[in-house]
Each structure stands twice: as C-alpha cells, then as structure tokens.
mmCIF file of C-alpha atoms in Angstrom:
data_model
loop_
_atom_site.group_PDB
_atom_site.id
_atom_site.type_symbol
_atom_site.label_atom_id
_atom_site.label_comp_id
_atom_site.label_asym_id
_atom_site.label_seq_id
_atom_site.Cartn_x
_atom_site.Cartn_y
_atom_site.Cartn_z
ATOM 1 C CA PHE P 15 0.000 0.000 0.000
ATOM 2 C CA TRP P 16 2.857 2.413 0.698
ATOM 3 C CA LYS P 17 4.196 1.735 -2.800
ATOM 4 C CA LEU P 18 0.730 2.558 -4.122
ATOM 5 C CA CYS P 19 0.978 5.994 -2.511
ATOM 6 C CA ASP P 20 4.493 6.510 -3.788
ATOM 7 C CA ARG P 21 3.645 5.556 -7.342
ATOM 8 C CA ALA P 22 0.355 7.453 -7.216
ATOM 9 C CA TYR P 23 2.310 10.599 -6.301
ATOM 10 C CA LEU P 24 4.619 10.192 -9.302
ATOM 11 C CA TYR P 25 1.739 9.357 -11.637
ATOM 12 C CA MET P 26 -0.344 12.274 -10.320
ATOM 13 C CA LYS P 27 2.509 14.735 -10.820
ATOM 14 C CA ASN P 28 2.975 13.551 -14.399
ATOM 15 C CA LEU P 29 -0.749 13.528 -15.190
ATOM 16 C CA LEU P 30 -1.473 16.957 -13.724
ATOM 17 C CA GLY P 31 1.582 18.429 -15.419
ATOM 18 C CA SER P 32 0.272 17.311 -18.803
ATOM 19 C CA ALA P 33 -1.265 20.196 -20.729
ATOM 20 C CA GLU P 34 -3.309 17.845 -22.923
ATOM 21 C CA ALA P 35 -5.092 16.460 -19.843
ATOM 22 C CA GLY P 36 -6.794 19.844 -19.508
ATOM 23 C CA TYR P 37 -7.518 19.804 -15.776
ATOM 24 C CA THR P 38 -8.610 23.064 -14.162
ATOM 25 C CA HIS P 39 -6.740 24.326 -11.108
ATOM 26 C CA GLU P 40 -9.671 23.328 -8.872
ATOM 27 C CA GLU P 41 -9.652 19.825 -10.374
ATOM 28 C CA LYS P 42 -5.906 19.576 -9.846
ATOM 29 C CA HIS P 43 -6.341 20.672 -6.238
ATOM 30 C CA ALA P 44 -9.091 18.106 -5.706
ATOM 31 C CA MET P 45 -6.905 15.341 -7.124
ATOM 32 C CA TRP P 46 -3.909 16.301 -4.956
ATOM 33 C CA ASN P 47 -6.257 16.440 -1.974
ATOM 34 C CA SER P 48 -7.514 12.919 -2.759
ATOM 35 C CA LEU P 49 -3.949 11.620 -2.733
ATOM 36 C CA TYR P 50 -3.318 13.486 0.520
ATOM 37 C CA ASP P 51 -6.363 11.751 2.008
ATOM 38 C CA MET P 52 -5.136 8.392 0.708
ATOM 39 C CA PHE P 53 -1.884 8.767 2.647
ATOM 40 C CA HIS P 54 -3.912 9.499 5.776
ATOM 41 C CA MET P 55 -6.097 6.444 5.191
ATOM 42 C CA ILE P 56 -3.099 4.125 4.830
ATOM 43 C CA PHE P 57 -0.993 5.606 7.641
ATOM 44 C CA THR P 58 -3.811 5.681 10.191
ATOM 45 C CA ASP P 59 -1.361 6.264 13.050
ATOM 46 C CA LYS P 60 -0.144 9.464 11.304
ATOM 47 C CA ASP P 61 3.367 8.062 11.634
ATOM 48 C CA PHE P 62 4.353 8.881 8.056
ATOM 49 C CA GLY P 63 8.111 8.553 8.522
ATOM 50 C CA PHE P 64 9.823 8.955 5.167
ATOM 51 C CA TYR P 65 6.458 9.671 3.531
ATOM 52 C CA ASN P 66 6.377 13.069 5.249
ATOM 53 C CA ASP P 67 8.472 13.985 2.203
ATOM 54 C CA ARG P 68 5.609 13.101 -0.137
ATOM 55 C CA LEU P 69 3.134 14.995 2.043
ATOM 56 C CA VAL P 70 5.411 18.054 1.865
ATOM 57 C CA ARG P 71 5.271 17.854 -1.916
ATOM 58 C CA ILE P 72 1.522 17.203 -2.064
ATOM 59 C CA SER P 73 0.840 20.098 0.339
ATOM 60 C CA PHE P 74 2.940 22.379 -1.874
ATOM 61 C CA PHE P 75 1.047 21.423 -5.013
ATOM 62 C CA MET P 76 -2.289 21.890 -3.224
ATOM 63 C CA ALA P 77 -1.167 25.362 -2.046
ATOM 64 C CA LEU P 78 0.007 26.254 -5.540
ATOM 65 C CA GLU P 79 -3.319 25.258 -7.104
ATOM 66 C CA SER P 80 -5.188 27.105 -4.325
ATOM 67 C CA GLY P 81 -3.161 30.232 -5.045
ATOM 68 C CA LYS P 82 -3.861 29.991 -8.763
ATOM 69 C CA VAL P 83 -7.615 30.254 -8.101
ATOM 70 C CA GLY P 84 -7.309 32.965 -5.452
ATOM 71 C CA GLN P 85 -7.983 30.661 -2.484
ATOM 72 C CA PHE P 86 -5.228 32.248 -0.410
ATOM 73 C CA GLU P 87 -6.530 31.282 3.024
ATOM 74 C CA ARG P 88 -6.589 27.664 1.884
ATOM 75 C CA ALA P 89 -3.106 28.086 0.383
ATOM 76 C CA ILE P 90 -1.727 29.452 3.671
ATOM 77 C CA LYS P 91 -3.181 26.485 5.576
ATOM 78 C CA GLU P 92 -1.647 24.077 3.063
ATOM 79 C CA LEU P 93 1.742 25.786 3.292
ATOM 80 C CA GLU P 94 1.512 25.541 7.080
ATOM 81 C CA LYS P 95 0.846 21.791 6.687
ATOM 82 C CA LEU P 96 3.880 21.626 4.408
ATOM 83 C CA LEU P 97 5.989 23.040 7.253
ATOM 84 C CA ILE P 98 4.688 20.466 9.736
ATOM 85 C CA TYR P 99 5.470 17.572 7.389
ATOM 86 C CA LEU P 100 8.854 19.068 6.531
ATOM 87 C CA GLU P 101 9.767 19.427 10.205
ATOM 88 C CA ASN P 102 8.669 15.835 10.810
ATOM 89 C CA TYR P 103 10.689 14.658 7.826
ATOM 90 C CA LYS P 104 13.792 16.469 9.057
ATOM 91 C CA GLY P 105 13.502 14.591 12.347
ATOM 92 C CA PHE P 106 13.151 11.213 10.630
ATOM 93 C CA THR P 107 15.802 8.655 11.531
ATOM 94 C CA GLY P 108 13.930 5.381 11.251
ATOM 95 C CA ILE P 109 10.496 3.959 11.702
ATOM 96 C CA SER P 110 8.493 0.845 12.347
ATOM 97 C CA HIS P 111 4.923 1.583 11.359
ATOM 98 C CA SER P 112 1.990 0.515 13.496
ATOM 99 C CA SER P 113 -0.761 1.095 10.902
ATOM 100 C CA LEU P 114 -2.087 -2.286 9.807
ATOM 101 C CA LEU P 115 -1.576 -1.707 6.073
ATOM 102 C CA VAL P 116 2.118 -0.888 6.477
ATOM 103 C CA ASN P 117 3.153 -2.363 9.845
ATOM 104 C CA LYS P 118 5.722 -4.735 8.361
ATOM 105 C CA ILE P 119 7.769 -1.907 6.856
ATOM 106 C CA LYS P 120 11.035 -0.854 8.475
ATOM 107 C CA ILE P 121 12.628 2.215 6.892
ATOM 108 C CA GLY P 122 15.721 4.135 7.977
ATOM 109 C CA GLN P 123 17.975 6.895 6.672
ATOM 110 C CA SER P 124 19.909 4.341 4.599
ATOM 111 C CA ASN P 125 16.773 3.822 2.459
ATOM 112 C CA ILE P 126 16.706 7.462 1.389
ATOM 113 C CA ALA P 127 18.596 8.779 -1.626
ATOM 114 C CA LYS P 128 19.052 12.520 -2.093
ATOM 115 C CA SER P 129 19.306 14.000 -5.560
ATOM 116 C CA SER P 130 21.098 17.174 -4.431
ATOM 117 C CA GLY P 131 22.695 18.822 -1.434
ATOM 118 C CA GLU P 132 19.915 21.405 -1.235
ATOM 119 C CA THR P 133 17.679 21.053 1.808
ATOM 120 C CA LEU P 134 13.977 20.504 1.187
ATOM 121 C CA GLY P 135 13.247 23.735 3.050
ATOM 122 C CA HIS P 136 15.448 25.702 0.678
ATOM 123 C CA ALA P 137 13.987 23.877 -2.320
ATOM 124 C CA TYR P 138 10.429 24.854 -1.348
ATOM 125 C CA LEU P 139 11.512 28.404 -0.572
ATOM 126 C CA ARG P 140 12.944 28.502 -4.111
ATOM 127 C CA TYR P 141 9.694 27.028 -5.499
ATOM 128 C CA LEU P 142 7.683 29.733 -3.716
ATOM 129 C CA ASP P 143 10.002 32.391 -5.113
ATOM 130 C CA ASN P 144 9.662 30.860 -8.607
ATOM 131 C CA ASN P 145 5.879 31.080 -8.252
ATOM 132 C CA ASP P 146 5.898 34.538 -6.691
ATOM 133 C CA ASN P 147 3.264 35.734 -9.165
ATOM 134 C CA VAL P 148 0.803 33.143 -7.790
ATOM 135 C CA PHE P 149 1.246 34.392 -4.224
ATOM 136 C CA ALA P 150 1.770 38.091 -5.049
ATOM 137 C CA SER P 151 -1.370 39.236 -3.255
ATOM 138 C CA ILE P 152 -0.282 37.618 0.023
ATOM 139 C CA LYS P 153 3.472 38.203 -0.117
ATOM 140 C CA ASN P 154 3.152 40.824 2.648
ATOM 141 C CA ASP P 155 0.851 38.666 4.797
ATOM 142 C CA PRO P 156 2.746 37.987 8.049
ATOM 143 C CA ARG P 157 1.786 34.288 7.861
ATOM 144 C CA TYR P 158 3.262 33.952 4.374
ATOM 145 C CA THR P 159 6.401 35.821 5.473
ATOM 146 C CA SER P 160 6.686 33.512 8.471
ATOM 147 C CA ILE P 161 6.324 30.435 6.259
ATOM 148 C CA LYS P 162 9.159 31.642 4.032
ATOM 149 C CA GLU P 163 11.352 32.414 7.057
ATOM 150 C CA ARG P 164 10.722 28.955 8.504
ATOM 151 C CA LEU P 165 11.518 27.329 5.144
ATOM 152 C CA ALA P 166 14.805 29.262 5.008
ATOM 153 C CA ALA P 167 15.711 27.847 8.440
ATOM 154 C CA LEU P 168 14.931 24.269 7.384
#
C-alpha cells in the first residue's frame, strides 16, 4: 500500500503536469487532496516517517493550485501543513509503522537517496520564489512571510 501511494504521487505529478489532460486548477487541487487523504487512510497512526516527504510535496502542489484560483486562506493552511510535514521529515531517523496496512515496513535513513545537497526547506523556498506571481497578493501577509522564514531555516 505504501508503494501505491508513492507511485500514485509520481503518476499524479505527471498527469497533472500534462497540458493535454486539460484539468482546471480546482480539479488539480481536488486530485492532490484525494492523494493526501489516501496517505492518511493508509498511515492511520499518522506516523508517516519517510512519507512526510511526499506529504510536503503534495501540500505544496495543493497550495500552488489554491493560489492559482485565489484561495489564499486555503493556500496558507496548506503551506503551514507543508511546514509540519517538513519538520517531521527532518527529524526522521527510522520507523516501524503501526498502521495495519504498512506495519511490516522498516525504513531508515539508509533507504533514502538525495538527488542534491539542497535542503527541502530551501527547495520549497525557491519554489515559492519561482511562483511569486501566484502568491503576489499575500506576499506581505505575516503568515506567508513567516512560512518563508521557517523554510529558510529548514
């Protein structure tokens, strides 16, 4: 089941990035939210371990789609979720899941491959900066500023 989530994330990213699919921003948000919910259904103990990384990414894409349709309160909440998952991911050293669907999985730092030396916090700060036009109307919101500051520290 955890592989289902992992592969669903990769498939979803590819599908929603396809211009010919023609999804609206609200539809994209709904689909990311469905995958987010799927993770929560499988990891019922909320002990996501390594998969906090995927929830960081999903939360970012939900916030981005929210911003594109002017749902800035929703985007702020999703970026705040991103920070929680990112902080949890940073603290990850190893895990033995208790959720029934994944309780036989043992994952540690040795199972994780990094593609660059950039921290995830800095990567998402860069992604926010690259999408500054999406969040332009809230760039002076103290919550948005705080999110960016926290990302810079992670």
